[in-house]
JSON list of C-alpha atoms in Angstrom, two decimals:
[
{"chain": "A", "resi": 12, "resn": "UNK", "atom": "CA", "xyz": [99.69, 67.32, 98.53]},
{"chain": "A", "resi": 13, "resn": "UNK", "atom": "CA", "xyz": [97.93, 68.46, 101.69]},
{"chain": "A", "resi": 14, "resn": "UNK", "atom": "CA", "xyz": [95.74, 71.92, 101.86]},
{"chain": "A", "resi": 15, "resn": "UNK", "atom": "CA", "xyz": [94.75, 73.43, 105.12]},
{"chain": "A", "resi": 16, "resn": "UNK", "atom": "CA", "xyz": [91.09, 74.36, 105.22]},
{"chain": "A", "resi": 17, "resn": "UNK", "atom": "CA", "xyz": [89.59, 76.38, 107.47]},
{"chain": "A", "resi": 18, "resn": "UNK", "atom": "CA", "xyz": [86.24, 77.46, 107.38]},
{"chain": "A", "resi": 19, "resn": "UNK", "atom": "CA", "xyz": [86.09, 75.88, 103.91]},
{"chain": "A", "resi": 20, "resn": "UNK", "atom": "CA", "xyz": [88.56, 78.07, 102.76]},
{"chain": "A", "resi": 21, "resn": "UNK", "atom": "CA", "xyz": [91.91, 77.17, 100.20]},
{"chain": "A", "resi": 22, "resn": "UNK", "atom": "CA", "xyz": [95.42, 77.50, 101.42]},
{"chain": "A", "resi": 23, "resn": "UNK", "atom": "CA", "xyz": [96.38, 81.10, 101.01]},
{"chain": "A", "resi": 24, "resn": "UNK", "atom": "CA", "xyz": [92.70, 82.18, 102.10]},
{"chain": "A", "resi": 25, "resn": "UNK", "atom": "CA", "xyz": [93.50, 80.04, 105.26]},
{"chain": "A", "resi": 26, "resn": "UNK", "atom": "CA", "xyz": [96.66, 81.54, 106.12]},
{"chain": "A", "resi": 27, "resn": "UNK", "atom": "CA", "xyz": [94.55, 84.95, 105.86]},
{"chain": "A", "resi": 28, "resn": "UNK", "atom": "CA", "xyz": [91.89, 83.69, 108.03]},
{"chain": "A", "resi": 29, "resn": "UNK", "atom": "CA", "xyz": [94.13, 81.86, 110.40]},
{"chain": "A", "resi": 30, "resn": "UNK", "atom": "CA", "xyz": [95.33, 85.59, 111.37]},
{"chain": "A", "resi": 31, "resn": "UNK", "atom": "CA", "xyz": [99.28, 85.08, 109.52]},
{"chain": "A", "resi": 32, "resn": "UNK", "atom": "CA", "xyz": [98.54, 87.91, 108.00]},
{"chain": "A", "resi": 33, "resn": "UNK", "atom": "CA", "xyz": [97.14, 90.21, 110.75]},
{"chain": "A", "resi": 34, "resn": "UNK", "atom": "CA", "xyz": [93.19, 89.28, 111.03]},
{"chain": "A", "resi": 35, "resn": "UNK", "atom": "CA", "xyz": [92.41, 90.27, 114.40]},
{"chain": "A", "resi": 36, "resn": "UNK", "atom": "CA", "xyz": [89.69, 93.44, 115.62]},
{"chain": "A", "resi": 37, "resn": "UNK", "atom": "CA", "xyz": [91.20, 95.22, 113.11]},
{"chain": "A", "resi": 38, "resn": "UNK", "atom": "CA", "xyz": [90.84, 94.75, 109.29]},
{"chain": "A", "resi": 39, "resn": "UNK", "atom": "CA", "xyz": [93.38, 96.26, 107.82]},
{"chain": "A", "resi": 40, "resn": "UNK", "atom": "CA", "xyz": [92.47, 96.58, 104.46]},
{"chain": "A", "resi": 41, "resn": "UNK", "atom": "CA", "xyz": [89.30, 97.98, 105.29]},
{"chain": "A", "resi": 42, "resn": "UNK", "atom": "CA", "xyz": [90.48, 100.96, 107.46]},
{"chain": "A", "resi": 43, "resn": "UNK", "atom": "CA", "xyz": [92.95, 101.92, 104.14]},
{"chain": "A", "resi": 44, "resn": "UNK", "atom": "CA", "xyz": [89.79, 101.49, 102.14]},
{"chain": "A", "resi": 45, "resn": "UNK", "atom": "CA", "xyz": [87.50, 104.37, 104.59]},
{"chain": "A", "resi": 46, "resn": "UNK", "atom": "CA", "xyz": [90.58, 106.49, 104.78]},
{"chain": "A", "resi": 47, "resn": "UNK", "atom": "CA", "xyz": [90.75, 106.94, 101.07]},
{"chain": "A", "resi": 48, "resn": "UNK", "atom": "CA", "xyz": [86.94, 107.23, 101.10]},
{"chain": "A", "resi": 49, "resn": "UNK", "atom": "CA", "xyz": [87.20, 109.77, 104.05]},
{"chain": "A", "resi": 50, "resn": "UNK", "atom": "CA", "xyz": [90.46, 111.92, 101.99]},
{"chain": "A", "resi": 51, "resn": "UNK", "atom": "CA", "xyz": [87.99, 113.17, 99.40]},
{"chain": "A", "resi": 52, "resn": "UNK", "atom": "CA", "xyz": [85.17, 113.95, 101.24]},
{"chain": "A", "resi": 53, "resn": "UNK", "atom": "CA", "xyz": [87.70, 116.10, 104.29]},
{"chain": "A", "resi": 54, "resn": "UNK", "atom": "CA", "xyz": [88.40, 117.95, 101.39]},
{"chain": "A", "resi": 55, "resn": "UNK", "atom": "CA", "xyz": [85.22, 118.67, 99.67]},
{"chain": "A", "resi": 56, "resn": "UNK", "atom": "CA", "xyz": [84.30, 119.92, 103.64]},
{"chain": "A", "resi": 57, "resn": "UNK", "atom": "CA", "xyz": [86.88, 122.46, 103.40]},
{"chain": "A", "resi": 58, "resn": "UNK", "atom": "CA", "xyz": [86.25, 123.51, 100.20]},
{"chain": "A", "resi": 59, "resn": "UNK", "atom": "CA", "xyz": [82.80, 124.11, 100.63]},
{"chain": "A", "resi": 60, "resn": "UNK", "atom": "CA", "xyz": [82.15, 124.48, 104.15]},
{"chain": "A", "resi": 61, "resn": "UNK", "atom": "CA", "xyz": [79.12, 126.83, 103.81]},
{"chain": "A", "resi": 62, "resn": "UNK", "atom": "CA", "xyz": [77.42, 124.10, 101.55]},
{"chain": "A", "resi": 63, "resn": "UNK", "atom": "CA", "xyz": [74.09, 123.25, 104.03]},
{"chain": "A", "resi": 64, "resn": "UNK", "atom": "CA", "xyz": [72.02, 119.59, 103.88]},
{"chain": "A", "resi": 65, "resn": "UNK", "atom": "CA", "xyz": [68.65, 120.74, 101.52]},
{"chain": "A", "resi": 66, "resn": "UNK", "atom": "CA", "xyz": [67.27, 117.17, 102.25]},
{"chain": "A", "resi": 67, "resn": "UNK", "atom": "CA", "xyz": [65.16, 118.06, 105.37]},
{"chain": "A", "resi": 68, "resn": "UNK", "atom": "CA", "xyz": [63.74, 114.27, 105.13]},
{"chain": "A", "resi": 69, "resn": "UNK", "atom": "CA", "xyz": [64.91, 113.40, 108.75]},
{"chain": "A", "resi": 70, "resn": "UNK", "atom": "CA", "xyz": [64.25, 109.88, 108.47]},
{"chain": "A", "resi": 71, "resn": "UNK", "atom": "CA", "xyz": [66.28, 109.64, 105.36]},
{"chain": "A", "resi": 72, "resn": "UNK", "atom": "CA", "xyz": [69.16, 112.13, 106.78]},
{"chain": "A", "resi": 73, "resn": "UNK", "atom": "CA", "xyz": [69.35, 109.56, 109.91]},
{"chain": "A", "resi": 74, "resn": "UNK", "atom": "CA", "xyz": [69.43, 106.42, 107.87]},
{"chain": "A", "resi": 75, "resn": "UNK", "atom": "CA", "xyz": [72.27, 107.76, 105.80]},
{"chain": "A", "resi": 76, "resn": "UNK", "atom": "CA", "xyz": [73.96, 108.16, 109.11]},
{"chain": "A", "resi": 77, "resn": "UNK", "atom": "CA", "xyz": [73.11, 104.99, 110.58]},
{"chain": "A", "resi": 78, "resn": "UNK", "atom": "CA", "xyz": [73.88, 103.13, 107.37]},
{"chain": "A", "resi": 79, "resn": "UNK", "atom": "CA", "xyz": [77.51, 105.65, 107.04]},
{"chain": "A", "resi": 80, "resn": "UNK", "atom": "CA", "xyz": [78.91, 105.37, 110.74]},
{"chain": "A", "resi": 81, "resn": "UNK", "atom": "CA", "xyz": [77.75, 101.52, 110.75]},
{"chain": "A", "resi": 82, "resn": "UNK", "atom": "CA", "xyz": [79.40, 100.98, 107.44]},
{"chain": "A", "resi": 83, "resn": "UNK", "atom": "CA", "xyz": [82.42, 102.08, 108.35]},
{"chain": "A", "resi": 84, "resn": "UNK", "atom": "CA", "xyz": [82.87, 100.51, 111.32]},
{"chain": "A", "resi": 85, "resn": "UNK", "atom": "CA", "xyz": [82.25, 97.36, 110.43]},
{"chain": "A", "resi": 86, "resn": "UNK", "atom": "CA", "xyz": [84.53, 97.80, 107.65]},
{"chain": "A", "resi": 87, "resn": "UNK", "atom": "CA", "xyz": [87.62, 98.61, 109.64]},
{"chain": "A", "resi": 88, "resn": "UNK", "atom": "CA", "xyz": [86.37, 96.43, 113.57]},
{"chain": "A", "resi": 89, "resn": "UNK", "atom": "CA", "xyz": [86.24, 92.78, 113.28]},
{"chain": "A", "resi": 90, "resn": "UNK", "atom": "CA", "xyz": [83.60, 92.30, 116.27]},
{"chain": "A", "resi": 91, "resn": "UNK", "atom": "CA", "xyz": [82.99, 88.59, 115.57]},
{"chain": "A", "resi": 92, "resn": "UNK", "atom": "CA", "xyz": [78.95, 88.65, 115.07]},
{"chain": "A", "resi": 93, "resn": "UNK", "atom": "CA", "xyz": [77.60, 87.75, 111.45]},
{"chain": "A", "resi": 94, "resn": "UNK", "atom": "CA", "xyz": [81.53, 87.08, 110.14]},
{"chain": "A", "resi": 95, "resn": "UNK", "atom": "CA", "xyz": [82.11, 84.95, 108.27]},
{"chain": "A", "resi": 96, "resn": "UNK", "atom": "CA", "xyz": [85.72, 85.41, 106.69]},
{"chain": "A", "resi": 97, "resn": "UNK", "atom": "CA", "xyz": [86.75, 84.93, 102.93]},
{"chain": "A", "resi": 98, "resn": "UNK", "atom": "CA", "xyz": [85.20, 81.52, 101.41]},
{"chain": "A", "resi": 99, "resn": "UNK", "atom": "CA", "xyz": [87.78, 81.39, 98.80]},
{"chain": "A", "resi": 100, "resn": "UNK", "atom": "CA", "xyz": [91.28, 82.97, 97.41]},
{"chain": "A", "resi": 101, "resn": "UNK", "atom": "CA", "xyz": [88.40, 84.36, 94.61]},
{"chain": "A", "resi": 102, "resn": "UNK", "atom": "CA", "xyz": [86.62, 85.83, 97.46]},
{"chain": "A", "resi": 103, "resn": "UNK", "atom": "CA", "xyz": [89.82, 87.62, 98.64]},
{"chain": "A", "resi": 104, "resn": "UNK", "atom": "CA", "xyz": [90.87, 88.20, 95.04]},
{"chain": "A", "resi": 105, "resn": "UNK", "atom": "CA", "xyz": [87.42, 89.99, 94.07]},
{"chain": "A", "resi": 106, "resn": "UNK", "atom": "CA", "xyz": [87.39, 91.88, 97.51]},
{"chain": "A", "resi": 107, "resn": "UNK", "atom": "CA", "xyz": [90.69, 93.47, 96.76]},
{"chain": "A", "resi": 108, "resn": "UNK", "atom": "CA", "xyz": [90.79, 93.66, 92.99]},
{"chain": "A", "resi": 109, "resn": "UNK", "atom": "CA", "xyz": [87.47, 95.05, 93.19]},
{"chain": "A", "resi": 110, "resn": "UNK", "atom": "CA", "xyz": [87.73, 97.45, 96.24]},
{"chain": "A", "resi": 111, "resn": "UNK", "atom": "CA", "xyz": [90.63, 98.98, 94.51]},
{"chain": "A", "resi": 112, "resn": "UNK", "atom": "CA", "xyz": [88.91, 99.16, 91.22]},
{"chain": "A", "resi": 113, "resn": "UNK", "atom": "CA", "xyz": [86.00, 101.35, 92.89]},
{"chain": "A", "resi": 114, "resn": "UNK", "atom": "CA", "xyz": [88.41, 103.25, 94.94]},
{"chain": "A", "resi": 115, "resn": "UNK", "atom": "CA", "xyz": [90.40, 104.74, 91.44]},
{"chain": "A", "resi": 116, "resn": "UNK", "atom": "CA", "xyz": [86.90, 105.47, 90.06]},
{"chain": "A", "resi": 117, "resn": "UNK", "atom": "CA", "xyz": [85.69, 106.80, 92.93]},
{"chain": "A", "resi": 118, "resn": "UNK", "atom": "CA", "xyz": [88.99, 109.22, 93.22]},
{"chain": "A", "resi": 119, "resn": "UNK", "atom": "CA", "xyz": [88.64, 109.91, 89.00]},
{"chain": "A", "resi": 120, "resn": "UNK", "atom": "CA", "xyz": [85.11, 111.01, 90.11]},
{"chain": "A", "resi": 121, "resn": "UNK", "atom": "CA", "xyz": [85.75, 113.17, 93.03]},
{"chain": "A", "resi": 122, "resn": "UNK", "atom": "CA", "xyz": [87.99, 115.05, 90.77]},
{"chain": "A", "resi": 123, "resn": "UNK", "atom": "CA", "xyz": [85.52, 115.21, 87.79]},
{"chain": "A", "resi": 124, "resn": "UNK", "atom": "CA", "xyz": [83.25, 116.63, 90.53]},
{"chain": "A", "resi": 125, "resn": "UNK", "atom": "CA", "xyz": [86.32, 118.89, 91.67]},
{"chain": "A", "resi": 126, "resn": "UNK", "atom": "CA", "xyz": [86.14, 120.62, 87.79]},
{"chain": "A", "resi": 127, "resn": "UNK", "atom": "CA", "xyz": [82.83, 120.47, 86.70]},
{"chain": "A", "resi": 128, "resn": "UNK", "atom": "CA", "xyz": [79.85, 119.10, 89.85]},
{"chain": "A", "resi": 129, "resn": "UNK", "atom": "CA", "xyz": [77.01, 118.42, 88.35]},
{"chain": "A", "resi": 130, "resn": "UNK", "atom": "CA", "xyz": [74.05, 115.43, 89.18]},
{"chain": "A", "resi": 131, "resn": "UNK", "atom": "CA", "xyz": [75.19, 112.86, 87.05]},
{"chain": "A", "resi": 132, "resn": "UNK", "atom": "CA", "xyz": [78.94, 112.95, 89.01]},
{"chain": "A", "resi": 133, "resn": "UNK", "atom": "CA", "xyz": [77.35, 113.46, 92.62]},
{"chain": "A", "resi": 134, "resn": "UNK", "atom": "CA", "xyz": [74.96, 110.22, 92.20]},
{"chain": "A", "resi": 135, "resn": "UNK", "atom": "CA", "xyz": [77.70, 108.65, 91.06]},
{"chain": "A", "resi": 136, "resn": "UNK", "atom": "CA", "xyz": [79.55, 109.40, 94.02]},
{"chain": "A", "resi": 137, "resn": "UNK", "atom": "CA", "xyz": [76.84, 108.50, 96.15]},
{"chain": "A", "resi": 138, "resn": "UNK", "atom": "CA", "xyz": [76.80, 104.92, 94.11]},
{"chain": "A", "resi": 139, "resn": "UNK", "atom": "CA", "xyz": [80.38, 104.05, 94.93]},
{"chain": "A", "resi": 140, "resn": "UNK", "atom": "CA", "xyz": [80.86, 103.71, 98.37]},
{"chain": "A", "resi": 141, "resn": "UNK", "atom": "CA", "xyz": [78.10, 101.88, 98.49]},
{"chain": "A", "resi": 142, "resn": "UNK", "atom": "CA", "xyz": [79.18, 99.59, 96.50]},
{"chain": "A", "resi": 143, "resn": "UNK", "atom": "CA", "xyz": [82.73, 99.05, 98.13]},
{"chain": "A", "resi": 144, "resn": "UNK", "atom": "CA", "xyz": [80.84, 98.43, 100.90]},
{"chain": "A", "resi": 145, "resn": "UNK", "atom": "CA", "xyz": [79.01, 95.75, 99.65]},
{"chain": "A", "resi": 146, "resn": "UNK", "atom": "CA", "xyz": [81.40, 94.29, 97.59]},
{"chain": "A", "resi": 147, "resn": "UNK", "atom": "CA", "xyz": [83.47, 93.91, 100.95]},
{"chain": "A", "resi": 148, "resn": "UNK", "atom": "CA", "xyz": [80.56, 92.44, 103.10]},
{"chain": "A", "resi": 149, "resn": "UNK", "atom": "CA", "xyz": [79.51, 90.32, 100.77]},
{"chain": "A", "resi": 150, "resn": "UNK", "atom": "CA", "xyz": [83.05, 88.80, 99.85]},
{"chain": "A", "resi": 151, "resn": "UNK", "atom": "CA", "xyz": [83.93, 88.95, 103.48]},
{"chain": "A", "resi": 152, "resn": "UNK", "atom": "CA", "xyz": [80.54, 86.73, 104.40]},
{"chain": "A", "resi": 153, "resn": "UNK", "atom": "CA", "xyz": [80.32, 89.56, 106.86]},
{"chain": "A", "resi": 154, "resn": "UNK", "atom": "CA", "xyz": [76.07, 90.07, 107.13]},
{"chain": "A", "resi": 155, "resn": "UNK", "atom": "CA", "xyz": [75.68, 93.16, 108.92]},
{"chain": "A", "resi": 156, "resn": "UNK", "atom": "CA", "xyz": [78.30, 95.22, 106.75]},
{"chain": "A", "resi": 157, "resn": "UNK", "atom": "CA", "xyz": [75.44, 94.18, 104.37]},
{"chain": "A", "resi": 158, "resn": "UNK", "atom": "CA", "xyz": [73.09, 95.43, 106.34]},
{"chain": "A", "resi": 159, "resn": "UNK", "atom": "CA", "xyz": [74.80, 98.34, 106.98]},
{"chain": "A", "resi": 160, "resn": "UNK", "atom": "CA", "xyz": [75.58, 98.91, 103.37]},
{"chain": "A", "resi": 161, "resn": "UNK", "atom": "CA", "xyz": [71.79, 98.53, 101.89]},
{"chain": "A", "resi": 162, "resn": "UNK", "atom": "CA", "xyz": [70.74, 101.51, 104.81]},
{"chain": "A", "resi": 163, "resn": "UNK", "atom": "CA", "xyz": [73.60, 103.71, 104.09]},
{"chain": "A", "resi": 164, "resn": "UNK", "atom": "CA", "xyz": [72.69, 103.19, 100.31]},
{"chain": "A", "resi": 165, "resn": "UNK", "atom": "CA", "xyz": [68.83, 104.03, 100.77]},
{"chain": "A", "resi": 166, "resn": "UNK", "atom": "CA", "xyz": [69.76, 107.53, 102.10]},
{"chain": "A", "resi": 167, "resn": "UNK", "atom": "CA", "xyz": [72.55, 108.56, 100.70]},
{"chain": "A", "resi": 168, "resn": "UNK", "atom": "CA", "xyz": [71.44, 107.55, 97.19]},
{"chain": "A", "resi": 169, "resn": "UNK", "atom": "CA", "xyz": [68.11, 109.75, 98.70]},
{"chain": "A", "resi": 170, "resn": "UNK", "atom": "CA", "xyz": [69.94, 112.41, 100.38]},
{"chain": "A", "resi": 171, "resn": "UNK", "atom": "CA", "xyz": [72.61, 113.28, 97.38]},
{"chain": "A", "resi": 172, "resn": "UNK", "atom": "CA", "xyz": [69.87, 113.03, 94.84]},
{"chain": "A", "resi": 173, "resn": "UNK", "atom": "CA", "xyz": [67.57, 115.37, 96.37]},
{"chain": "A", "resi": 174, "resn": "UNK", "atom": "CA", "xyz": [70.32, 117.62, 97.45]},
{"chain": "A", "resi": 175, "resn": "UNK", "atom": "CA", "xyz": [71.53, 117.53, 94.03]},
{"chain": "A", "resi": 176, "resn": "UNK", "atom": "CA", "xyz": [68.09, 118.25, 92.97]},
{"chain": "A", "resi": 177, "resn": "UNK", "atom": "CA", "xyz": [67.42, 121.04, 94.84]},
{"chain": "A", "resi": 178, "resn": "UNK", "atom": "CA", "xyz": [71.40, 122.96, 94.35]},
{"chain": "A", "resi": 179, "resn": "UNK", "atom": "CA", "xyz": [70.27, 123.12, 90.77]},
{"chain": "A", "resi": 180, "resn": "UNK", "atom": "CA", "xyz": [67.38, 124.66, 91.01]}
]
């Protein structure tokens, strides 16, 4: 029996790589995964649009930024620097499986949040997208979604926290 490899990758994983399934600029997946990140957070905007940033830490504010815009467009472009592709159908299997987990908790949290905000719920929902993001780089081999992830963790963990903080008080 005869497996294609490509880039060290197993058959189906191959296949995935080899662009069968639709790997070009655009990842798929991850443009679903920021759009159901993005749903919650359009709607918390609405909601409370009069809601200011308290975190006047402009280095942190800008790093959140950075790490955010960066995040997400590495998540959803394919620009072919630091990319590395899936090393294994367990890669693939861990990035989806897992993305998806975080996604439901992230949506069960939002709607906790939704009924009752408090600073447990909000850190939490600082945690998760962080996470999916680095679940995905790091499955993907893809180094600066990494990158992107660890900076967009730093100051949103910051800027939530001390936002969250300071909305108590």
């Amino acid at each position: 029996m005869s497996y294609s490899y490509i880039g060290g990758a197993d058959g189906p994983t191959s296949v995935f790589l080899a662009g069968e399934i639709g790997v070009s600029w655009l990842n798929v997946f991850g443009l679903i995964f920021v759009i159901l990140l993005l749903i919650p957070n359009i709607i918390y905007a609405v909601k409370y649009r009069d809601v200011e940033n308290l975190c006047k830490n402009k280095a942190m504010n800008v790093l959140e930024q950075i790490g955010r815009y960066g995040s997400m467009f590495l998540m959803v472009f394919n620009i072919g620097i630091a990319e590395f592709g899936f090393a294994s159908t367990n890669a693939f299997l861990i990035y989806f499986l897992g993305s998806i987990l975080l996604m439901l908790t992230y949506w069960i949290m939002w709607i906790i949040f939704f009924v009752n905000p408090s600073m447990w719920n909000r850190m939490v929902l600082a945690i998760i997208p962080t996470l999916l993001f680095l679940l995905c780089g790091c499955t993907l081999g893809h180094i600066l979604l990494i990158i992107t992830a660890i900076v967009f963790g730093i100051g949103h963990i910051y800027v939530t926290y001390i936002n969250a903080k300071l909305s108590e008080e």
